[in-house]
Each structure stands twice: as C-alpha cells, then as structure tokens.
Coordinates of C-alpha atoms and ligand atoms in Angstrom, one line a residue:
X1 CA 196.5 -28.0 40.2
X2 CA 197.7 -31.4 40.4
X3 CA 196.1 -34.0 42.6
X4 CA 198.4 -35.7 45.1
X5 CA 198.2 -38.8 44.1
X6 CA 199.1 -37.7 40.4
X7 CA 201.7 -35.4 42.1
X8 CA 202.7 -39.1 43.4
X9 CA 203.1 -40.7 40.1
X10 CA 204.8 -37.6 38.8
X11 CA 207.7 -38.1 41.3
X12 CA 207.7 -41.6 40.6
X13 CA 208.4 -41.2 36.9
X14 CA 210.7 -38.3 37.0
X15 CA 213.9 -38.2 38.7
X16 CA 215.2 -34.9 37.3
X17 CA 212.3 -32.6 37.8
X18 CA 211.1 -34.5 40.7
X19 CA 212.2 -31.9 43.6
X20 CA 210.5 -29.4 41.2
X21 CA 207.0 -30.8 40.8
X22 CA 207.1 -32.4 44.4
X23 CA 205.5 -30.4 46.9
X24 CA 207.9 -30.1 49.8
X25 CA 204.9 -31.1 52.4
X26 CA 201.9 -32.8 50.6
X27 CA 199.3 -32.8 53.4
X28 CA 196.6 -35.0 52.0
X29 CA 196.9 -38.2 50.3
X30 CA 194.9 -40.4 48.2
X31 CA 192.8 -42.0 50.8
X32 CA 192.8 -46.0 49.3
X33 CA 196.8 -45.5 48.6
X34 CA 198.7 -45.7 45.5
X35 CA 199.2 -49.3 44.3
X36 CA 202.6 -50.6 43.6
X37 CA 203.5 -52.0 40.3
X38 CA 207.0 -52.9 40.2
X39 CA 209.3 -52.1 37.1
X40 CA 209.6 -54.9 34.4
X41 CA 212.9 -56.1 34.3
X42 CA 215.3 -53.9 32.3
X43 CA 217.2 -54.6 29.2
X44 CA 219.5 -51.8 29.7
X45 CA 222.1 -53.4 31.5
X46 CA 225.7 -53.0 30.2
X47 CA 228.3 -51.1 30.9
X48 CA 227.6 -47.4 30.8
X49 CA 229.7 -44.2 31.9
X50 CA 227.8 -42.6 35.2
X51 CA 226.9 -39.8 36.2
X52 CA 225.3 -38.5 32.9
X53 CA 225.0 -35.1 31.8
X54 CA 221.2 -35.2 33.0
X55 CA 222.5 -35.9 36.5
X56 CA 224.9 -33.7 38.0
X57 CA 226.1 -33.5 41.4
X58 CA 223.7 -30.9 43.6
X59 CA 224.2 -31.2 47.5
X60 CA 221.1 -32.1 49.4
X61 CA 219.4 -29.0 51.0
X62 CA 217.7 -28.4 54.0
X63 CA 214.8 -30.2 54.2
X64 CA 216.2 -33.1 51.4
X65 CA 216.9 -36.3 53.8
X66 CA 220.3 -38.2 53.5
X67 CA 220.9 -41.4 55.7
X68 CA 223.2 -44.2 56.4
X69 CA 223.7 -45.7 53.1
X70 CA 226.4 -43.9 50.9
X71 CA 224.7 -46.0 47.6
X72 CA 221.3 -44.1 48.1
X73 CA 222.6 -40.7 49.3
X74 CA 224.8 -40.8 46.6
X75 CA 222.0 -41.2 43.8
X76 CA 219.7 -38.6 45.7
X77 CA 222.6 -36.1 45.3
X78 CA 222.5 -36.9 41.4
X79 CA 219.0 -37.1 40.9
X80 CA 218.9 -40.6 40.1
X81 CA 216.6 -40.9 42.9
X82 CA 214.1 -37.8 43.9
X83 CA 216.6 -34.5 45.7
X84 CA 214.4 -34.8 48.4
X85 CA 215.3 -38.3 49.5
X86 CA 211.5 -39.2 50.3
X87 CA 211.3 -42.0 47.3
X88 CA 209.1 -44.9 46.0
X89 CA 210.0 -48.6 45.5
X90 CA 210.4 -48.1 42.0
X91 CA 212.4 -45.2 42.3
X92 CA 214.8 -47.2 44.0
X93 CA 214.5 -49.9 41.7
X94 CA 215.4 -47.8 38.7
X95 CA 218.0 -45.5 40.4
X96 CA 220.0 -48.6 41.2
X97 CA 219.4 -50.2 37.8
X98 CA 221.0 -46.9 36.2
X99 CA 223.2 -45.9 38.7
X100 CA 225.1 -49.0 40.0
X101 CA 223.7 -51.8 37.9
X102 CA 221.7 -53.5 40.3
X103 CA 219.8 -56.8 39.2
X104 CA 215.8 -56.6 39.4
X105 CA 215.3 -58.9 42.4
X106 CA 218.0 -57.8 44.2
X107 CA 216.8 -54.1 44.3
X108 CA 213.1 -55.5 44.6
X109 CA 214.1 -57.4 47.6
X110 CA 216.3 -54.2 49.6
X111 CA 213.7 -52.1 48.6
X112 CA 210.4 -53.7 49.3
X113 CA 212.1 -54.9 52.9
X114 CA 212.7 -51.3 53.4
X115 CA 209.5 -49.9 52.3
X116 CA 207.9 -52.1 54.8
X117 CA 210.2 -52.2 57.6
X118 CA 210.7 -48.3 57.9
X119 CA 208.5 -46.5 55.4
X120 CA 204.9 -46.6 54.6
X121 CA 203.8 -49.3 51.9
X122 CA 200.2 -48.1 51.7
X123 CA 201.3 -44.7 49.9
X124 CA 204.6 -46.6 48.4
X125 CA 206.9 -43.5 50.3
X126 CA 210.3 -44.5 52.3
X127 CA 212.5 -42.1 53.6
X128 CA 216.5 -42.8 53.1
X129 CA 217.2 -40.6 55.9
X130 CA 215.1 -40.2 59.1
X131 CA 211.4 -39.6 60.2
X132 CA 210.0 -37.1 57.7
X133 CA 206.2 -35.7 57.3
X134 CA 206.5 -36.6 54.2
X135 CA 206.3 -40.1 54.5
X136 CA 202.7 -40.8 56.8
X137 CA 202.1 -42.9 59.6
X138 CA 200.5 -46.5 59.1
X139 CA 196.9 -46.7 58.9
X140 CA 195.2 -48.9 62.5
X141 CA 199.0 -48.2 64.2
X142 CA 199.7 -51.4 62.2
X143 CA 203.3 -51.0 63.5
X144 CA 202.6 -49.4 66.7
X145 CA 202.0 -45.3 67.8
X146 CA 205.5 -43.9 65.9
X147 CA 206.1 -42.5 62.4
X148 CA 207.4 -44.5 59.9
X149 CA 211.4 -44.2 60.7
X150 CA 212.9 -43.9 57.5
X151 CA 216.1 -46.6 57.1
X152 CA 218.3 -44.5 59.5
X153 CA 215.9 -45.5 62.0
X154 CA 217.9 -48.4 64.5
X155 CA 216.7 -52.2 63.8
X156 CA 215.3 -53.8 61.0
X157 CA 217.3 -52.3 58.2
X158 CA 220.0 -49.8 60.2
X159 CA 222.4 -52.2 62.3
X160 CA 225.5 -52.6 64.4
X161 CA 228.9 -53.4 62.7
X162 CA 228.3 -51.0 60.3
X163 CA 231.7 -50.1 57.9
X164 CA 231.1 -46.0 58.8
X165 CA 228.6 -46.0 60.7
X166 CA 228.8 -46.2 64.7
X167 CA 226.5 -49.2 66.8
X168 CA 223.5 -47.0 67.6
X169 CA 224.0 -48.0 71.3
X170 CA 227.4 -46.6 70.7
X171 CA 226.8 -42.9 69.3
X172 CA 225.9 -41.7 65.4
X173 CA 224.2 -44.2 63.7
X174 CA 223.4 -42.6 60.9
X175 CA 226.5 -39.9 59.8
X176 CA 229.7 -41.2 57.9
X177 CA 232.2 -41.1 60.9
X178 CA 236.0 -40.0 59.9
X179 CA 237.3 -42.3 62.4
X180 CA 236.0 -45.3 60.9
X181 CA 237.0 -44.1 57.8
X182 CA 240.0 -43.8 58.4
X183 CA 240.3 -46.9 59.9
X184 CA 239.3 -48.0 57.2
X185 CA 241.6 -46.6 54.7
X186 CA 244.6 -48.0 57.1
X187 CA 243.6 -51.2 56.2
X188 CA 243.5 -50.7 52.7
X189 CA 246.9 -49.0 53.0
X190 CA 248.5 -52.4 54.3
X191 CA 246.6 -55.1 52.7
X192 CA 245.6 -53.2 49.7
X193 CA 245.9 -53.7 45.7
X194 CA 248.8 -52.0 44.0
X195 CA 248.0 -49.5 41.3
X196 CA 250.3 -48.4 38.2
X197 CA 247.6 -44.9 38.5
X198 CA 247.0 -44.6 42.2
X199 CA 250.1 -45.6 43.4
X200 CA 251.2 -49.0 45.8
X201 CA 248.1 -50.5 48.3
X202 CA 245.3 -47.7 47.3
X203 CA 243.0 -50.6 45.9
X204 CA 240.4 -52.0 47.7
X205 CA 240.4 -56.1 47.8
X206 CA 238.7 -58.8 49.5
X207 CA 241.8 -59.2 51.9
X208 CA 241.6 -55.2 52.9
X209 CA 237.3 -56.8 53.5
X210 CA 238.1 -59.3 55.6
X211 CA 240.7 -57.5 57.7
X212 CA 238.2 -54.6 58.3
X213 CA 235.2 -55.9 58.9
X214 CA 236.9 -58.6 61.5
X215 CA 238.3 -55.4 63.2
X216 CA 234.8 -53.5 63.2
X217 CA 233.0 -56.6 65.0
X218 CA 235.9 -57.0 67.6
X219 CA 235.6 -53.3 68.4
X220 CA 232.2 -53.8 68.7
X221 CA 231.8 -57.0 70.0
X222 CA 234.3 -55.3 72.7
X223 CA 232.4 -51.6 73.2
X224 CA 228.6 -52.5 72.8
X225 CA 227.0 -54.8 75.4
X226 CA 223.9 -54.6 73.3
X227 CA 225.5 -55.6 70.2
X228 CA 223.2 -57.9 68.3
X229 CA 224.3 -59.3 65.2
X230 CA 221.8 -62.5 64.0
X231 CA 221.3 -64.1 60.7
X232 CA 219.8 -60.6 58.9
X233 CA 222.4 -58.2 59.8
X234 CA 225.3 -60.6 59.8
X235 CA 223.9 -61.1 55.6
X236 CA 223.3 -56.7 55.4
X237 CA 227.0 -56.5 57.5
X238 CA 229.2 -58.3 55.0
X239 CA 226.4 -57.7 52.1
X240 CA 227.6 -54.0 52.1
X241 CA 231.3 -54.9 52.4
X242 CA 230.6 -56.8 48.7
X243 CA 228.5 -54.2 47.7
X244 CA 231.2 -51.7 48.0
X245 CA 233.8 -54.4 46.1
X246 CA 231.3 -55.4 43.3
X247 CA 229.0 -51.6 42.6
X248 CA 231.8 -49.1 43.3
X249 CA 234.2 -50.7 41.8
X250 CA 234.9 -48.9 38.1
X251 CA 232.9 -51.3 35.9
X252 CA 235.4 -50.9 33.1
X253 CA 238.7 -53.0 35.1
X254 CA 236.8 -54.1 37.9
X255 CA 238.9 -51.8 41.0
X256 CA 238.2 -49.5 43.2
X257 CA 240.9 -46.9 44.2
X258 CA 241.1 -45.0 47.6
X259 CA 239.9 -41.9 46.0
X260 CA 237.0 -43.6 44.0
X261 CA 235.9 -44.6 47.5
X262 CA 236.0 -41.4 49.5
X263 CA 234.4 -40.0 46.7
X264 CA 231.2 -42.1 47.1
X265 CA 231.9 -42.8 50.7
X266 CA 233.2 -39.7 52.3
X267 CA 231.6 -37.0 49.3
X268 CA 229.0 -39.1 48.3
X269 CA 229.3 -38.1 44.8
X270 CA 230.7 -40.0 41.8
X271 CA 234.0 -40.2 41.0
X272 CA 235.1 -38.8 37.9
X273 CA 235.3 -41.3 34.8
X274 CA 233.5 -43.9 36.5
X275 CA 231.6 -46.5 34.9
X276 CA 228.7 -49.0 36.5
X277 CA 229.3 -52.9 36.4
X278 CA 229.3 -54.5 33.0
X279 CA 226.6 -56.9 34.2
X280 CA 223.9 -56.9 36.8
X281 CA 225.1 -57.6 40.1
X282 CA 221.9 -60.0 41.7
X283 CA 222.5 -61.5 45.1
X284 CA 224.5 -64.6 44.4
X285 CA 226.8 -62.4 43.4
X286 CA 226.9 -60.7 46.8
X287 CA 226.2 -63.6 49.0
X288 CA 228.9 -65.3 47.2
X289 CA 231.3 -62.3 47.7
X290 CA 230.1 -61.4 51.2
X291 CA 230.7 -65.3 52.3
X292 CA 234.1 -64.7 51.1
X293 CA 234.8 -62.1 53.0
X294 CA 233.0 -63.7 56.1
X295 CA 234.5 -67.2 55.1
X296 CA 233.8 -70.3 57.4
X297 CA 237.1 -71.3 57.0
X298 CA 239.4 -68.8 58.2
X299 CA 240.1 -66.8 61.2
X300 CA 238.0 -64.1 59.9
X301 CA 234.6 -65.8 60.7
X302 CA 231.3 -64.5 62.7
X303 CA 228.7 -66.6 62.6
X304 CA 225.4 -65.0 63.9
X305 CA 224.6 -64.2 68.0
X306 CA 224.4 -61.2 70.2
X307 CA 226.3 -60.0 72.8
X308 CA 224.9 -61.5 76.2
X309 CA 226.5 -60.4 79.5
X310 CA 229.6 -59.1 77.6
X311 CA 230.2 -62.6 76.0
X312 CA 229.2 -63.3 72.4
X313 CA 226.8 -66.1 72.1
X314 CA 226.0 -67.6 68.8
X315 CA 222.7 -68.3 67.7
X316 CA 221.4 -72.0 67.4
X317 CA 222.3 -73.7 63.8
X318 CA 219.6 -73.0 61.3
X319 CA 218.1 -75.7 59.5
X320 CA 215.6 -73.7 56.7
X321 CA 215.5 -72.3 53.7
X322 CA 218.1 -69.2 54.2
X323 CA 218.9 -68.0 57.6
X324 CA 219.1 -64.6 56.7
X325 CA 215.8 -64.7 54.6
X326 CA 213.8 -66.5 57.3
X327 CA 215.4 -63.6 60.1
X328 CA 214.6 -60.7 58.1
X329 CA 210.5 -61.5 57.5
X330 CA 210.1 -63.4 60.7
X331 CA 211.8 -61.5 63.2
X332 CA 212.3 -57.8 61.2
X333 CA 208.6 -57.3 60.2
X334 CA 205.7 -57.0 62.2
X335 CA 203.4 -59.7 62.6
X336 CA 200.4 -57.4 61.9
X337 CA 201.9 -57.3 57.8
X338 CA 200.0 -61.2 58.1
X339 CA 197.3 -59.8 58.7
X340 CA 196.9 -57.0 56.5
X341 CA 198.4 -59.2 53.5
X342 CA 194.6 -61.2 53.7
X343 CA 192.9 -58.0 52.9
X344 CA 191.8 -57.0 49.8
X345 CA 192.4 -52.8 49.5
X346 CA 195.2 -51.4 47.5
X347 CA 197.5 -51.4 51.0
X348 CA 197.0 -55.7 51.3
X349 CA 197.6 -56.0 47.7
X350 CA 201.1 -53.7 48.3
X351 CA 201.6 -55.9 51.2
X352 CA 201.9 -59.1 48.9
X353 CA 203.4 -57.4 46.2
X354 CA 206.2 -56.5 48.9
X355 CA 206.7 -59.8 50.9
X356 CA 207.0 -61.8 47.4
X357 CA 209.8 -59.4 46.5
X358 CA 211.5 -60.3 49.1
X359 CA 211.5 -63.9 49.0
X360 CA 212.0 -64.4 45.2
X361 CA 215.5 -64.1 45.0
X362 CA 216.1 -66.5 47.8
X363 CA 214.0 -68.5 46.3
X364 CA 212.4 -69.5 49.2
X365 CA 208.6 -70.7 50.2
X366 CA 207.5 -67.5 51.8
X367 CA 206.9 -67.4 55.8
X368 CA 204.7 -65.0 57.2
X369 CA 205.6 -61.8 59.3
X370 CA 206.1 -62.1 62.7
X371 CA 208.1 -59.9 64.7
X372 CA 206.9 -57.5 67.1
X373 CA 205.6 -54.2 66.3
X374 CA 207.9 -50.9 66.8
X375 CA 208.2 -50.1 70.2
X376 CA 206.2 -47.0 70.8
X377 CA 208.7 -45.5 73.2
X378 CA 211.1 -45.0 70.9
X379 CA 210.1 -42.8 67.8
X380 CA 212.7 -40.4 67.4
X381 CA 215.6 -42.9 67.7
X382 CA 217.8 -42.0 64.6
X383 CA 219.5 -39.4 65.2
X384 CA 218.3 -35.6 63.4
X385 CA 221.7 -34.0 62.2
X386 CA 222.6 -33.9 58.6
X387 CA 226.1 -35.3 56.7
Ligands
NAG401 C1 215.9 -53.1 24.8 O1 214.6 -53.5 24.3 C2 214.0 -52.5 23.5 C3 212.6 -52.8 23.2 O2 212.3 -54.1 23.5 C4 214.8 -52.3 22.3 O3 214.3 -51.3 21.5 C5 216.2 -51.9 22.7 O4 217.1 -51.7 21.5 C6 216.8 -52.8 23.7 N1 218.1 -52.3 24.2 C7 219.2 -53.0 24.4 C8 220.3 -52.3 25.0 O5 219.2 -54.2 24.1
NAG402 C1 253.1 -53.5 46.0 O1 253.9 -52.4 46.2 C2 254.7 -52.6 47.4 C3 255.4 -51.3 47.7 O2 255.9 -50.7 46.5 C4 255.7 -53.8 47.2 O3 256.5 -53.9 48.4 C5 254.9 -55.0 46.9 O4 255.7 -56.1 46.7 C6 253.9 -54.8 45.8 N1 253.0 -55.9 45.7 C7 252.8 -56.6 44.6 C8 251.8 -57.8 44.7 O5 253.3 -56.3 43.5
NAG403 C1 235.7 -34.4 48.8 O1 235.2 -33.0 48.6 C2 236.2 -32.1 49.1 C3 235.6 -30.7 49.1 O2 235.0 -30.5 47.8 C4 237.5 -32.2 48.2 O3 238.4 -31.3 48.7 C5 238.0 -33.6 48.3 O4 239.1 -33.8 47.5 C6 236.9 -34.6 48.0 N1 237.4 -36.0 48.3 C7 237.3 -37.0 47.4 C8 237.9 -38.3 47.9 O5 236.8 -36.9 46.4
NAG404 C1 237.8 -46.6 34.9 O1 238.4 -47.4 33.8 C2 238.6 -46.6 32.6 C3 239.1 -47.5 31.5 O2 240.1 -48.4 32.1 C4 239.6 -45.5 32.9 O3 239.8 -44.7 31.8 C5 239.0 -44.6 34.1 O4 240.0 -43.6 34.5 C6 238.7 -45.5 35.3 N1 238.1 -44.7 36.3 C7 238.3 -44.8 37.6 C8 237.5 -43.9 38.4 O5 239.1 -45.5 38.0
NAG405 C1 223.5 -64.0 38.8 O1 224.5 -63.4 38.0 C2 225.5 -64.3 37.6 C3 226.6 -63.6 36.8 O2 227.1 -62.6 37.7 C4 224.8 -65.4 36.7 O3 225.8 -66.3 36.3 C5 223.7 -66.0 37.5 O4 223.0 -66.9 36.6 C6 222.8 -65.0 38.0 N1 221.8 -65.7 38.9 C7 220.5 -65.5 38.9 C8 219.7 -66.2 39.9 O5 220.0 -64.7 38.1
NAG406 C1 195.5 -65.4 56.2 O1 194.8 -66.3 55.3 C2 195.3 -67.6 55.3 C3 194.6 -68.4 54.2 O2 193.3 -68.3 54.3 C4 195.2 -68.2 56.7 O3 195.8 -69.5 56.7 C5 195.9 -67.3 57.7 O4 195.7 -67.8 59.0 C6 195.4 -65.9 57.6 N1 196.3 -65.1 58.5 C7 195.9 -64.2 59.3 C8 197.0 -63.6 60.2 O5 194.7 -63.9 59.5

C-alpha cells in the first residue's frame, strides 16, 4: 500500500497514470505537508506538435473538476495535468511548459498565486474547478472557516470581465457561456484576419481583442453594479485576451482560426495539427500584448476602478513597483500568509517559496500579504455544475 504522501509525489510526477494511482478521496495526509520544490527551468522549449500520442483527448468524468480557465481544462482533458483536475504547482508548471510553452516564471507566478489564493499550499493541492475534498482546509483557519475554493471560486483569481465567462454577480461564473461566445465570434467575423484555409475574417487579431474586450466591460460596466475591476484583474482581464493571441495561436505561422479556438474554447480539446509557440511566452510578452490590447492611447482604454453607485470610478494613480503585482499580494492574499511565512515548518517554507514566485517576474521588492481573510459566509460561492 502506498502512503499518501508518496501517493502525493506519485501524482505529481506522472501525468498519464495519475487518475490511476490517485485515490479518488485520500482521507489522511502527511501531517507536516509536502514541501514544494519547484521545477528547474526547462530546456525543452521549441516548437513541438501537441497533443502527443501519450495524451489523447478523454472527457472529464464525474468526479474530475473542470473550471473557468479553457488553458487548464484543456490540459486536464489530455492528461498533461492529473484527469482529476486536483493538481500541484509543479503539475501546472510542467503542463504549461509542454502544453502551451509557457516560460518558468510566468507559470511559477499564476500558479503559486493560485495555490495560495484558492487552494491549499501546505499539502501543494489546488483545484482548477471548485471546492473539492480533495484539496483540505487550511490548518488554524489561516484564511477563515471555508474550504479552500478552488480558482472557480469568485475573487482573487476568478473575476468580472471575463471573455466567456459571466460577472459572478451576474450569473455562471464558471461555465463557457454560448452567448459570449458568440459574441465573440461576431467580432472576429468583422474585424478579423483573412485566411487563404479558413476563409475571409476567421482569424483572430489584436483589433478583433480590442473590440471585444471593450464590449465585455461596457456590458458589464452597464449590468453589474458590483463590478470591480482594479489593478489585478484589469492585468488577469486583458492577460487572458493575449494569452489566447500568443498560446493558442498555431506555433508554426503564429494564427489562430475560428475553429482552432472553439476547439480549445468551446471543446476544450486541441485542435488537430496544432503546434505550441516556438519560444516561451514569459510575461513581457503578455503584458506587452495585453497593453496593446488595453492601449492608453485609444478609445479602447480601462484603466482600473469599480463600479460605485452605477458610475465607474477609477482607482487613484499608482506610484510603485507594478500596480498589478502590488494588488494581487496586498489586496488578493490574506494577511495571515505574513505571518505564517516567519515560521519555520514545511507549510512557512511553501509560503516563501510561493510569495517569491510571484514577485520574480515583476521583478519587484516583495510586499507582504495583506488582504482580508475569506469571508466565512460565503463557502460555496462558485457555482457546482459541470461544462
Ligand atoms: C537539454 O539538456 C539535456 C541535459 O542537459 C540534454 O541532454 C538535451 O539534449 C537538451 N535538449 C535540448 C532540446 O536542448
Ligand atoms: C478580406 O476579405 C474581405 C472579404 O473577402 C475583403 O473585403 C477584404 O478586403 C479582405 N481584407 C484584406 C486585408 O485582404
Ligand atoms: C466540438 O465538438 C462537437 C461534438 O464533438 C463537434 O461537433 C464540433 O465540431 C466541435 N467544435 C469544434 C470547434 O471543434
Ligand atoms: C499549423 O501550421 C502548420 C504549418 O503551417 C499547418 O500544417 C497546420 O495545419 C496548422 N494548424 C492549424 C491548427 O492551424
Ligand atoms: C521574454 O521573452 C522575450 C522573447 O519573446 C525575450 O526577448 C525577453 O528577453 C524575455 N524576457 C525575460 C525577462 O525573460
Ligand atoms: C516577520 O518577520 C519580520 C522580520 O523579523 C518582521 O519584520 C515582521 O514584522 C514579521 N511579520 C509578522 C507578521 O510577524
């Protein structure tokens, strides 16, 4: 019989046989945690034809979670990461590596803000989807009395002006939504590439980015009186708008047809023929993008603010580091991680580990956590029903 924590370390070394060897419900863990080590940096980093033979397509079953982020669902369903969609920090590091070409610090930094924003960074387990047994509470209610919420959960990591997602105030937070979709694929249809294969306007561009994402924040902006939108989610927002222009594009010319993307959007499977990006994509590459799309310059721009008495009001200039950075520790991450990061057990030193992630590719001084813990009354807020 294998002991959890080597059951653990199983799972975290082997994506293909990982639903196999992981129990489905591992009751007890390994008191003290399991330390995190992350993944040297990778020299395997070129162009390379995706899925392989080793990962075919399976859909999730019932008790495999899925969540709001097509990327990860979409590796889960190849086995890149663990079937059962409860995975590690390094699991996501390598999935994206091999999957989508994803530079080292710029999966350290999603991941570890993940893994200590919704999931449990004692154990090193997140949940893509929602709230799972899988994935244990925090030890001394470090971020209050509810489970871990898995990045479905609302705040933090899941946020309003989503590309196919709804506002959480506003209905399903967490399912791909047709309508947006669609929306979506009207703008590509008028301010799309042409293609000599997929035919006129079927490519995706920054001018089809723009377009959309300035209609999803007026509709918003419009329809959610809670809408808040600050220096963190403005970067995720337009983040995954380049995301979807620089990893799902075919690595090979660089576009991304109309049925490339409702095959990893709407399917959440790879398209046929595909290959990942012939270099790793790190986040100057994305910020760069995403303040392209979001350009100060043009019509097209949002700077950060929340919706207060039905009027948007932006947020005071910023004068540190990275707005976004500063946002996402100080105001997305408990203020009891400071506390917890002077310890010395294996869950402090994860804590560190985590928190330096996160700042090294902003290359920032690092600022403590201090936002407020999860509110208690609201555990089960993502909602339960599967894609
Ligand atoms: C990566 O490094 C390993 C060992 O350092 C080497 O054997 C391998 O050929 C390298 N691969 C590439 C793609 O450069
Ligand atoms: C793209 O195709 C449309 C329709 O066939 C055409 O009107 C337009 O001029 C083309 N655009 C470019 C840049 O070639
Ligand atoms: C998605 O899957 C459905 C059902 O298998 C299929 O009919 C459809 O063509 C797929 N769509 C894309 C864009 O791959
Ligand atoms: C990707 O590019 C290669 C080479 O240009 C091409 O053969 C393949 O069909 C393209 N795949 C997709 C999904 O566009
Ligand atoms: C990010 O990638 C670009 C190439 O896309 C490269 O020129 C740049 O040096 C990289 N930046 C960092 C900080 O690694
Ligand atoms: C953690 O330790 C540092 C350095 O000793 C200290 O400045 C800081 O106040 C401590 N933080 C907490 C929350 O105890």
């Amino acid at each position: 019989m294998l002991s959890t924590i080597q059951t653990v370390l199983l799972c975290a070394g082997s994506f293909i046989t990982s639903s196999l060897v992981c129990p489905p419900n591992p009751t007890v863990l390994q008191d003290d945690g399991v330390i995190i080590i992350l993944p040297p940096r990778s020299n395997d980093t070129g162009l390379k034809k995706v899925p392989d033979a080793a990962h075919p397509y399976m859909p999730p079953g019932p008790t495999d979670q899925r969540g709001p982020c097509p990327a990860l669902n979409t590796l889960a369903n190849h086995g890149y990461l663990p079937r059962s969609g409860i995975v590690t920090i390094q699991n996501i590091m390598d999935a994206t590596r091999e999957g989508f070409n994803m530079d080292h610090d710029l999966s350290a930094f999603l991941a570890g803000f993940a893994l200590l924003a919704r999931g449990n960074a004692k154990y090193n387990l997140l949940s893509i989807g929602g709230v799972d047994k899988r994935v244990p509470s925090l030890p001394a209610q470090v971020d209050g009395d509810c489970p871990p919420g898995g990045i479905a959960k609302h705040g933090r990591f899941e946020g309003d002006v989503s590309m196919t997602r709804q506002d959480a105030a506003l209905g399903d937070d967490r399912n791909f939504q047709d309508s947006l979709f669609d929306q979506f694929l009207t703008f590509i249809g008028q301010y799309g590439d042409n293609s000599t294969v997929t035919g006129p306007h079927s490519l995706v561009n920054l001018r089809v980015m723009q377009e959309f994402k300035y209609q999803r924040f007026i509709d918003d902006q419009k329809r959610n009186p809670a809408l808040s939108f600050h220096a963190s989610r403005v970067a995720s927002s337009y983040n995954e708008a380049a995301f979807i222009l620089k990893f799902f594009a075919n690595g090979t010319d660089e576009t991304l047809s109309v049925p490339s993307l409702g095959s990893i959007f709407r399917n959440q499977t790879f398209t046929p023929n595909w290959w990942r990006r012939a270099s790793p994509g790190n986040l100057s590459l994305i910020t760069s993008t995403a303040s392209m799309i979001n350009s100060v310059n043009t019509l097209f721009y949002i700077p950060p603010g929340e919706n207060k008495g039905g009027k948007y009001m932006p947020d005071p200039p910023f004068y540190g580091c990275d707005p976004a950075y500063y946002d996402f520790v100080t105001n997305n991450l408990p203020y009891t991680y400071a506390m917890i990061a002077n310890g010395t057990d294996i869950f402090a030193q994860n804590v560190r580990t985590l928190l330096k992630a996160i700042a090294t590719p902003f290359k920032c001084p690092e600022v403590p956590p201090n936002g407020p813990k999860d509110p208690s009354n609201n555990c089960g807020s993502s909602l339960t029903n599967r894609i």
